[in-house]
Amino acid sequence: MAKQNVLVFPSATYPAMQIIDCLKNNPRFHVIAGGSYSNHAEYVCDDIIDDIPYIIAPDFWYSFEKLIEDRDIKYVIPTDETAAMLLKEKESELSAVVVCSPYETTKLCRYKSLTYEALKGERYVPFVYEINHIGDINEFPIFIKPDSSQGSKGAALIKSKEQLAEIENLNDYVLCEYLPGEEYTVDCFTDKSGKLLFCNPRVRTRLMNGITARGHNIDLTSEFEDVVISINSKIRFRGYWYLQLKRDKDGRLKLLEICTRFAGSFAISKGKGVNLPLLALCDFSGLDTEIVQNEYVVECDKTYIDRYKLNFEYNHVYIDYDDTVTSKEGKAVNPYVIAYLYECKYKGNKISLITRHKDTFNEELKDSFKRLSISESLFDEIIELHWNENKKDIIKESDGSIFIDNSFKERKEIQEALGIPVFDISNMDCLFDWRF
């Protein structure tokens, strides 16, 4: 069965990286990362389009539909609120399915005033002050947030009438009761029939650039479940969505916002065995979906990951064995080096192993392979040296070759003698191709 093309757009967001990671090795779907400029997606996805006009540009819709037709794109997964709302609004004019809740829902969730109005009267909706009666507000602090922003951008704690009077364009804000308690995010999934299949509450313990940098899931108590079930019954969702809750001064859960795009840390649910982007695609493909999740606590911590492009090509890898392919004083395999070598194998790069293992450990190399479950067929050639032989004299193919060794002395000799790039295991991550 031919793979169906899926466009992740815009691709410059953190959720886009997570979506690509969830889908890129799936046998049913082929991922295309789409954006308006060169971004990190090109380091993790092997099919990139980076010249799509910005969604507010006059020529966006013509260019976007032409792209969908030219690339035979069947599904589009929006990765921010604006893209979700505008793409769903124009979906009938596109020849691709937008994998998101209906337009009415995306619009309702894009504006907090509409969200609160749709759920008015429910116990979990915070008290909202009327803009026309702000003079009647006597209890501070209160919390204000832009009606149409996402996350905490533009939000502020207002501690007095004087501070409130300084806010410009107050009609663009929603004024709510202050919620001092703990904050939660709940990842949810609703299938094509409106049935809520999944909800996973989580807390964040560290933030980085507005995204949960460390967080973990918590028990799905009836308190959380009741709120999610109520919201799902009143608003028409499809596929993935999430909500944010916070406790009021009395410890009761109150709603902050609902979003119909993927959250920055939905990977915590992936850690429980639930691939939400894949589930959404299956649901929008018309398939019946069900969820099986592992019952344990997942803690996820983020940091910046460096990925590289080197401006040279090579087709032959010479690599040392002890403390390079192996680690822990020869008691284990270095999993990152082995992964890289399999990547080289797939690309057709020749792999030559150069080693003095027998002289070092008084052990036959084949016995070391057997002990560590290494296949000899991984290597195109195996060159065993004695202590009086130099590796620089063995390497015959210097053009298009690189050398990897944990020994600085060996690397220095080979670079000076042959002029080829040399790598320690500490910097060979520069060689990885993360698009696999």
Tab-separated table of C-alpha atoms in Angstrom, residues 49-423:
chain	number	residue	atom	x	y	z
A	49	ILE	CA	9.128	22.587	1.962
A	50	ASP	CA	10.297	25.911	3.378
A	51	ASP	CA	8.932	28.494	0.948
A	52	ILE	CA	5.203	28.397	1.730
A	53	PRO	CA	3.868	31.982	1.979
A	54	TYR	CA	2.898	33.127	5.452
A	55	ILE	CA	-0.697	32.247	6.203
A	56	ILE	CA	-1.690	35.941	6.277
A	57	ALA	CA	-0.068	36.654	2.887
A	58	PRO	CA	-2.425	37.456	-0.050
A	59	ASP	CA	-1.097	34.551	-2.141
A	60	PHE	CA	-1.158	31.961	0.635
A	61	TRP	CA	-4.336	30.108	-0.323
A	62	TYR	CA	-3.477	29.782	-4.005
A	63	SER	CA	0.056	28.586	-3.194
A	64	PHE	CA	-1.141	26.257	-0.462
A	65	GLU	CA	-3.772	24.508	-2.603
A	66	LYS	CA	-1.269	24.177	-5.471
A	67	LEU	CA	1.194	22.578	-3.049
A	68	ILE	CA	-1.465	20.138	-1.863
A	69	GLU	CA	-2.269	19.153	-5.435
A	70	ASP	CA	1.336	18.989	-6.652
A	71	ARG	CA	2.499	16.848	-3.725
A	72	ASP	CA	-0.686	14.799	-3.460
A	73	ILE	CA	-1.099	15.733	0.199
A	74	LYS	CA	-3.998	13.919	1.837
A	75	TYR	CA	-3.808	15.352	5.350
A	76	VAL	CA	-2.628	18.585	6.966
A	77	ILE	CA	-1.831	18.735	10.681
A	78	PRO	CA	-1.845	22.361	11.929
A	79	THR	CA	0.587	23.112	14.747
A	80	ASP	CA	-0.644	26.464	16.047
A	81	GLU	CA	-4.039	27.956	16.866
A	82	THR	CA	-4.154	30.454	14.015
A	83	ALA	CA	-3.313	27.826	11.397
A	84	ALA	CA	-5.880	25.451	12.900
A	85	MET	CA	-8.687	28.017	12.783
A	86	LEU	CA	-7.949	29.409	9.309
A	87	LEU	CA	-7.306	26.033	7.674
A	88	LYS	CA	-10.525	24.575	9.081
A	89	GLU	CA	-12.441	27.644	7.911
A	90	LYS	CA	-11.214	27.122	4.321
A	91	GLU	CA	-11.108	23.324	4.421
A	92	SER	CA	-13.941	22.923	1.891
A	93	GLU	CA	-11.786	24.777	-0.660
A	94	LEU	CA	-8.795	22.483	-0.086
A	95	SER	CA	-8.262	19.028	-1.546
A	96	ALA	CA	-6.798	17.747	1.734
A	97	VAL	CA	-8.260	16.909	5.127
A	98	VAL	CA	-7.273	19.214	7.995
A	99	VAL	CA	-6.655	16.982	11.004
A	100	CYS	CA	-8.255	19.089	13.699
A	101	SER	CA	-11.575	19.793	15.383
A	102	PRO	CA	-14.295	21.608	13.346
A	103	TYR	CA	-13.920	25.287	12.482
A	104	GLU	CA	-16.578	26.361	14.998
A	105	THR	CA	-14.604	24.609	17.726
A	106	THR	CA	-11.223	26.005	16.679
A	107	LYS	CA	-12.689	29.512	16.686
A	108	LEU	CA	-14.401	28.990	20.027
A	109	CYS	CA	-11.120	27.776	21.546
A	110	ARG	CA	-9.073	30.543	19.902
A	111	TYR	CA	-11.038	33.179	21.844
A	112	LYS	CA	-11.283	32.739	25.595
A	113	SER	CA	-14.420	34.880	25.773
A	114	LEU	CA	-16.192	32.444	23.420
A	115	THR	CA	-14.891	29.470	25.392
A	116	TYR	CA	-16.209	30.814	28.678
A	117	GLU	CA	-19.516	31.804	27.095
A	118	ALA	CA	-20.027	28.307	25.660
A	119	LEU	CA	-19.437	26.779	29.093
A	120	LYS	CA	-21.184	29.471	31.109
A	121	GLY	CA	-22.710	28.241	34.349
A	122	GLU	CA	-20.395	25.265	34.766
A	123	ARG	CA	-18.677	25.062	38.125
A	124	TYR	CA	-15.204	24.904	36.547
A	125	VAL	CA	-15.559	28.186	34.612
A	126	PRO	CA	-13.778	31.037	36.417
A	127	PHE	CA	-15.614	34.207	37.302
A	128	VAL	CA	-15.278	36.714	34.453
A	129	TYR	CA	-15.633	40.446	35.075
A	130	GLU	CA	-17.575	42.553	32.592
A	131	ILE	CA	-15.465	45.207	30.883
A	132	ASN	CA	-18.342	47.703	31.134
A	133	HIS	CA	-18.400	47.378	34.902
A	134	ILE	CA	-14.730	47.412	35.821
A	135	GLY	CA	-15.399	50.313	38.163
A	136	ASP	CA	-17.330	47.896	40.353
A	137	ILE	CA	-14.267	45.655	40.870
A	138	ASN	CA	-13.202	46.030	44.466
A	139	GLU	CA	-11.460	42.731	45.110
A	140	PHE	CA	-7.886	42.386	43.911
A	141	PRO	CA	-5.766	40.776	42.585
A	142	ILE	CA	-7.480	39.788	39.350
A	143	PHE	CA	-5.982	38.162	36.296
A	144	ILE	CA	-6.163	39.545	32.760
A	145	LYS	CA	-5.202	37.812	29.510
A	146	PRO	CA	-5.598	38.720	25.843
A	147	ASP	CA	-8.768	37.207	24.439
A	148	SER	CA	-7.071	35.663	21.411
A	149	SER	CA	-3.529	34.919	22.559
A	150	GLN	CA	-2.140	31.463	23.197
A	151	GLY	CA	-0.515	30.335	26.404
A	152	SER	CA	0.486	33.027	28.894
A	153	LYS	CA	1.565	35.630	26.329
A	154	GLY	CA	0.297	39.064	27.382
A	155	ALA	CA	-1.274	37.800	30.612
A	156	ALA	CA	-0.793	39.805	33.800
A	157	LEU	CA	-1.694	39.827	37.465
A	158	ILE	CA	-3.441	43.095	38.342
A	159	LYS	CA	-3.167	44.117	41.970
A	160	SER	CA	-5.068	47.428	42.085
A	161	LYS	CA	-7.578	49.685	40.316
A	162	GLU	CA	-4.745	52.040	39.453
A	163	GLN	CA	-2.807	49.273	37.702
A	164	LEU	CA	-5.951	48.187	35.862
A	165	ALA	CA	-6.526	51.722	34.627
A	166	GLU	CA	-3.099	51.728	32.983
A	167	ILE	CA	-3.973	48.824	30.663
A	168	GLU	CA	-4.533	49.981	27.085
A	169	ASN	CA	-7.125	48.401	24.797
A	170	LEU	CA	-8.812	46.660	27.708
A	171	ASN	CA	-11.583	45.424	25.413
A	172	ASP	CA	-9.042	43.018	23.897
A	173	TYR	CA	-8.657	41.270	27.263
A	174	VAL	CA	-10.600	38.843	29.391
A	175	LEU	CA	-10.673	39.727	33.090
A	176	CYS	CA	-10.934	36.726	35.421
A	177	GLU	CA	-10.740	35.829	39.037
A	178	TYR	CA	-7.196	35.148	40.222
A	179	LEU	CA	-6.407	31.442	40.521
A	180	PRO	CA	-3.471	30.943	42.917
A	181	GLY	CA	-3.333	27.138	42.934
A	182	GLU	CA	-1.466	24.477	40.998
A	183	GLU	CA	-1.771	24.388	37.204
A	184	TYR	CA	-2.464	21.283	35.113
A	185	THR	CA	-2.585	20.332	31.442
A	186	VAL	CA	-4.837	17.500	30.276
A	187	ASP	CA	-4.162	15.817	26.921
A	188	CYS	CA	-7.385	14.518	25.376
A	189	PHE	CA	-8.540	12.553	22.344
A	190	THR	CA	-12.059	12.395	20.922
A	191	ASP	CA	-12.910	10.087	18.046
A	192	LYS	CA	-15.080	10.738	14.971
A	193	SER	CA	-18.250	9.725	16.824
A	194	GLY	CA	-17.594	12.240	19.626
A	195	LYS	CA	-16.505	9.607	22.117
A	196	LEU	CA	-13.805	10.669	24.560
A	197	LEU	CA	-11.153	7.934	24.365
A	198	PHE	CA	-8.274	9.432	26.298
A	199	CYS	CA	-7.437	12.044	28.899
A	200	ASN	CA	-4.081	12.297	30.628
A	201	PRO	CA	-3.551	15.043	33.243
A	202	ARG	CA	-0.024	16.229	33.852
A	203	VAL	CA	1.849	18.871	35.819
A	204	ARG	CA	4.886	20.897	34.906
A	205	THR	CA	7.766	21.373	37.295
A	206	ARG	CA	10.067	23.434	35.086
A	207	LEU	CA	9.460	25.868	32.218
A	208	MET	CA	11.697	26.789	29.259
A	209	ASN	CA	10.598	29.464	26.783
A	210	GLY	CA	6.959	29.014	27.774
A	211	ILE	CA	6.981	25.238	27.188
A	212	THR	CA	6.953	22.564	29.870
A	213	ALA	CA	10.630	21.631	30.214
A	214	ARG	CA	9.979	19.047	32.905
A	215	GLY	CA	6.668	17.485	33.760
A	216	HIS	CA	4.960	14.223	34.616
A	217	ASN	CA	1.522	12.690	34.416
A	218	ILE	CA	-0.693	12.344	37.484
A	219	ASP	CA	-3.638	10.134	38.325
A	220	LEU	CA	-6.817	10.651	36.346
A	221	THR	CA	-9.115	11.254	39.294
A	222	SER	CA	-12.871	11.737	39.012
A	223	GLU	CA	-12.263	15.446	39.617
A	224	PHE	CA	-10.343	15.772	36.331
A	225	GLU	CA	-12.484	13.268	34.474
A	226	ASP	CA	-15.725	15.060	35.334
A	227	VAL	CA	-14.425	18.353	33.917
A	228	VAL	CA	-13.157	16.757	30.693
A	229	ILE	CA	-16.341	14.741	30.130
A	230	SER	CA	-18.462	17.846	30.671
A	231	ILE	CA	-16.429	19.919	28.188
A	232	ASN	CA	-16.438	17.094	25.631
A	233	SER	CA	-20.244	16.890	25.869
A	234	LYS	CA	-20.720	20.613	25.249
A	235	ILE	CA	-18.109	21.297	22.553
A	236	ARG	CA	-17.642	19.229	19.385
A	237	PHE	CA	-14.059	17.994	19.295
A	238	ARG	CA	-12.347	15.563	16.973
A	239	GLY	CA	-8.883	14.127	17.341
A	240	TYR	CA	-6.383	15.619	19.748
A	241	TRP	CA	-7.137	18.575	22.022
A	242	TYR	CA	-6.024	19.735	25.420
A	243	LEU	CA	-7.114	21.976	28.243
A	244	GLN	CA	-5.375	23.804	31.036
A	245	LEU	CA	-6.775	23.971	34.535
A	246	LYS	CA	-5.765	25.789	37.709
A	247	ARG	CA	-7.009	25.599	41.274
A	248	ASP	CA	-8.816	28.557	42.794
A	249	LYS	CA	-8.292	29.826	46.340
A	250	ASP	CA	-10.573	27.082	47.647
A	251	GLY	CA	-8.709	24.336	45.794
A	252	ARG	CA	-11.342	23.797	43.084
A	253	LEU	CA	-10.367	23.199	39.455
A	254	LYS	CA	-11.061	26.122	37.128
A	255	LEU	CA	-10.566	26.327	33.368
A	256	LEU	CA	-7.831	28.481	31.890
A	257	GLU	CA	-8.120	27.623	28.205
A	258	ILE	CA	-8.772	24.888	25.640
A	259	CYS	CA	-6.643	24.321	22.537
A	260	THR	CA	-7.250	22.228	19.449
A	261	ARG	CA	-3.617	21.975	18.324
A	262	PHE	CA	-0.951	19.706	19.795
A	263	ALA	CA	0.600	20.861	23.052
A	264	GLY	CA	4.346	21.248	23.456
A	265	SER	CA	4.589	18.337	25.885
A	266	PHE	CA	2.087	15.820	24.538
A	267	ALA	CA	5.130	13.511	24.394
A	268	ILE	CA	4.372	12.599	28.016
A	269	SER	CA	1.364	10.735	26.651
A	270	LYS	CA	3.630	9.140	24.037
A	271	GLY	CA	5.709	7.884	26.956
A	272	LYS	CA	2.637	5.950	28.095
A	273	GLY	CA	2.459	4.248	24.706
A	274	VAL	CA	-0.164	6.557	23.143
A	275	ASN	CA	0.801	7.989	19.737
A	276	LEU	CA	-1.731	10.816	19.488
A	277	PRO	CA	-0.770	12.174	16.006
A	278	LEU	CA	-1.040	8.669	14.545
A	279	LEU	CA	-4.372	8.104	16.280
A	280	ALA	CA	-5.683	11.368	14.838
A	281	LEU	CA	-4.630	10.389	11.315
A	282	CYS	CA	-6.235	6.965	11.672
A	283	ASP	CA	-9.457	8.541	12.940
A	284	PHE	CA	-9.592	11.053	10.087
A	285	SER	CA	-8.875	8.172	7.684
A	286	GLY	CA	-12.170	6.655	8.782
A	287	LEU	CA	-10.640	3.885	10.851
A	288	ASP	CA	-12.016	2.869	14.217
A	289	THR	CA	-9.520	3.757	16.920
A	290	GLU	CA	-8.859	2.443	20.379
A	291	ILE	CA	-6.217	3.235	22.937
A	292	VAL	CA	-4.059	0.953	25.037
A	293	GLN	CA	-1.859	2.812	27.489
A	294	ASN	CA	0.736	1.759	30.013
A	295	GLU	CA	-0.112	2.575	33.602
A	296	TYR	CA	2.934	4.217	35.118
A	297	VAL	CA	4.270	7.709	35.752
A	298	VAL	CA	6.213	9.301	32.896
A	299	GLU	CA	8.543	12.170	33.702
A	300	CYS	CA	9.784	14.078	30.669
A	301	ASP	CA	12.576	16.645	30.745
A	302	LYS	CA	13.574	18.830	27.787
A	303	THR	CA	16.761	20.587	26.904
A	304	TYR	CA	18.195	21.994	23.720
A	305	ILE	CA	19.434	19.309	21.313
A	306	ASP	CA	22.165	20.209	18.861
A	307	ARG	CA	21.895	18.771	15.360
A	308	TYR	CA	24.452	19.425	12.661
A	309	LYS	CA	25.161	19.706	8.951
A	310	LEU	CA	28.755	19.291	7.781
A	311	ASN	CA	29.747	20.701	4.416
A	312	PHE	CA	31.561	17.613	3.166
A	313	GLU	CA	30.549	14.165	1.988
A	314	TYR	CA	32.166	10.837	2.748
A	315	ASN	CA	31.646	7.232	1.740
A	316	HIS	CA	34.165	5.331	3.858
A	317	VAL	CA	34.305	5.159	7.656
A	318	TYR	CA	37.420	3.879	9.417
A	319	ILE	CA	36.639	3.223	13.056
A	320	ASP	CA	38.459	1.981	16.140
A	321	TYR	CA	36.977	-0.809	18.271
A	322	ASP	CA	38.003	-0.664	21.944
A	323	ASP	CA	36.511	2.285	23.845
A	324	THR	CA	34.918	3.469	20.593
A	325	VAL	CA	32.536	0.765	19.397
A	326	THR	CA	32.746	-0.640	22.923
A	327	SER	CA	32.396	1.151	26.248
A	328	LYS	CA	32.568	0.446	29.988
A	329	GLU	CA	36.090	-0.987	29.587
A	330	GLY	CA	34.927	-3.425	26.957
A	331	LYS	CA	31.974	-4.718	28.961
A	332	ALA	CA	29.316	-3.076	26.805
A	333	VAL	CA	28.592	-1.742	23.333
A	334	ASN	CA	28.339	2.014	22.820
A	335	PRO	CA	24.709	2.161	21.586
A	336	TYR	CA	25.153	5.529	19.869
A	337	VAL	CA	28.145	4.351	17.846
A	338	ILE	CA	26.341	1.168	16.817
A	339	ALA	CA	23.279	3.186	15.781
A	340	TYR	CA	25.518	5.419	13.680
A	341	LEU	CA	27.170	2.426	12.008
A	342	TYR	CA	23.786	0.992	11.045
A	343	GLU	CA	22.911	4.388	9.608
A	344	CYS	CA	26.131	4.222	7.545
A	345	LYS	CA	25.197	0.713	6.426
A	346	TYR	CA	21.846	1.937	5.148
A	347	LYS	CA	23.504	4.782	3.236
A	348	GLY	CA	25.966	2.429	1.587
A	349	ASN	CA	29.064	3.805	3.307
A	350	LYS	CA	31.919	1.335	3.593
A	351	ILE	CA	32.851	0.545	7.206
A	352	SER	CA	36.392	-0.577	8.065
A	353	LEU	CA	37.155	-1.646	11.621
A	354	ILE	CA	40.771	-1.138	12.727
A	355	THR	CA	41.725	-2.678	16.056
A	356	ARG	CA	44.510	-3.977	18.288
A	357	HIS	CA	41.968	-5.782	20.444
A	358	LYS	CA	43.831	-9.092	20.702
A	359	ASP	CA	47.056	-7.404	21.827
A	360	THR	CA	45.155	-5.241	24.314
A	361	PHE	CA	42.866	-7.807	25.951
A	362	ASN	CA	44.457	-11.116	24.981
A	363	GLU	CA	41.081	-12.070	23.526
A	364	GLU	CA	40.147	-13.071	20.023
A	365	LEU	CA	38.056	-10.401	18.335
A	366	LYS	CA	35.427	-12.934	17.309
A	367	ASP	CA	34.995	-13.859	20.990
A	368	SER	CA	34.478	-10.216	21.891
A	369	PHE	CA	31.885	-9.929	19.115
A	370	LYS	CA	30.065	-12.993	20.437
A	371	ARG	CA	30.163	-11.735	24.032
A	372	LEU	CA	28.732	-8.347	23.039
A	373	SER	CA	26.342	-9.675	20.348
A	374	ILE	CA	28.055	-7.744	17.539
A	375	SER	CA	27.681	-9.104	14.022
A	376	GLU	CA	30.862	-9.305	11.957
A	377	SER	CA	28.756	-8.523	8.885
A	378	LEU	CA	28.267	-4.982	10.163
A	379	PHE	CA	31.793	-4.255	8.935
A	380	ASP	CA	32.910	-4.388	5.311
A	381	GLU	CA	36.443	-5.160	6.421
A	382	ILE	CA	38.134	-5.918	9.719
A	383	ILE	CA	41.786	-4.993	10.059
A	384	GLU	CA	43.593	-6.426	13.092
A	385	LEU	CA	46.892	-4.750	13.969
A	386	HIS	CA	49.770	-5.452	16.317
A	387	TRP	CA	51.274	-2.805	18.603
A	388	ASN	CA	54.136	-2.130	16.204
A	389	GLU	CA	51.768	-1.259	13.326
A	390	ASN	CA	50.348	2.231	12.783
A	391	LYS	CA	46.796	2.905	11.727
A	392	LYS	CA	47.920	5.749	9.461
A	393	ASP	CA	49.830	3.246	7.362
A	394	ILE	CA	46.771	1.027	6.937
A	395	ILE	CA	44.292	3.608	5.636
A	396	LYS	CA	44.646	3.499	1.859
A	397	GLU	CA	41.516	5.375	0.749
A	398	SER	CA	41.871	8.943	1.974
A	399	ASP	CA	39.455	10.542	-0.486
A	400	GLY	CA	35.926	10.521	0.932
A	401	SER	CA	37.060	8.875	4.168
A	402	ILE	CA	36.733	9.763	7.853
A	403	PHE	CA	38.364	8.278	10.937
A	404	ILE	CA	36.747	7.730	14.375
A	405	ASP	CA	38.870	6.856	17.406
A	406	ASN	CA	38.855	7.686	21.107
A	407	SER	CA	42.639	8.152	21.041
A	408	PHE	CA	43.832	11.717	20.471
A	409	LYS	CA	47.278	10.453	19.444
A	410	GLU	CA	45.821	8.239	16.718
A	411	ARG	CA	43.521	11.003	15.450
A	412	LYS	CA	46.351	13.536	15.345
A	413	GLU	CA	48.663	11.201	13.428
A	414	ILE	CA	46.017	10.352	10.837
A	415	GLN	CA	44.878	13.923	10.314
A	416	GLU	CA	48.474	15.114	9.848
A	417	ALA	CA	49.432	12.222	7.565
A	418	LEU	CA	46.274	11.919	5.460
A	419	GLY	CA	44.385	15.177	5.909
A	420	ILE	CA	41.036	13.466	6.460
A	421	PRO	CA	38.391	14.515	9.044
A	422	VAL	CA	38.836	12.760	12.394
A	423	PHE	CA	36.289	12.356	15.193
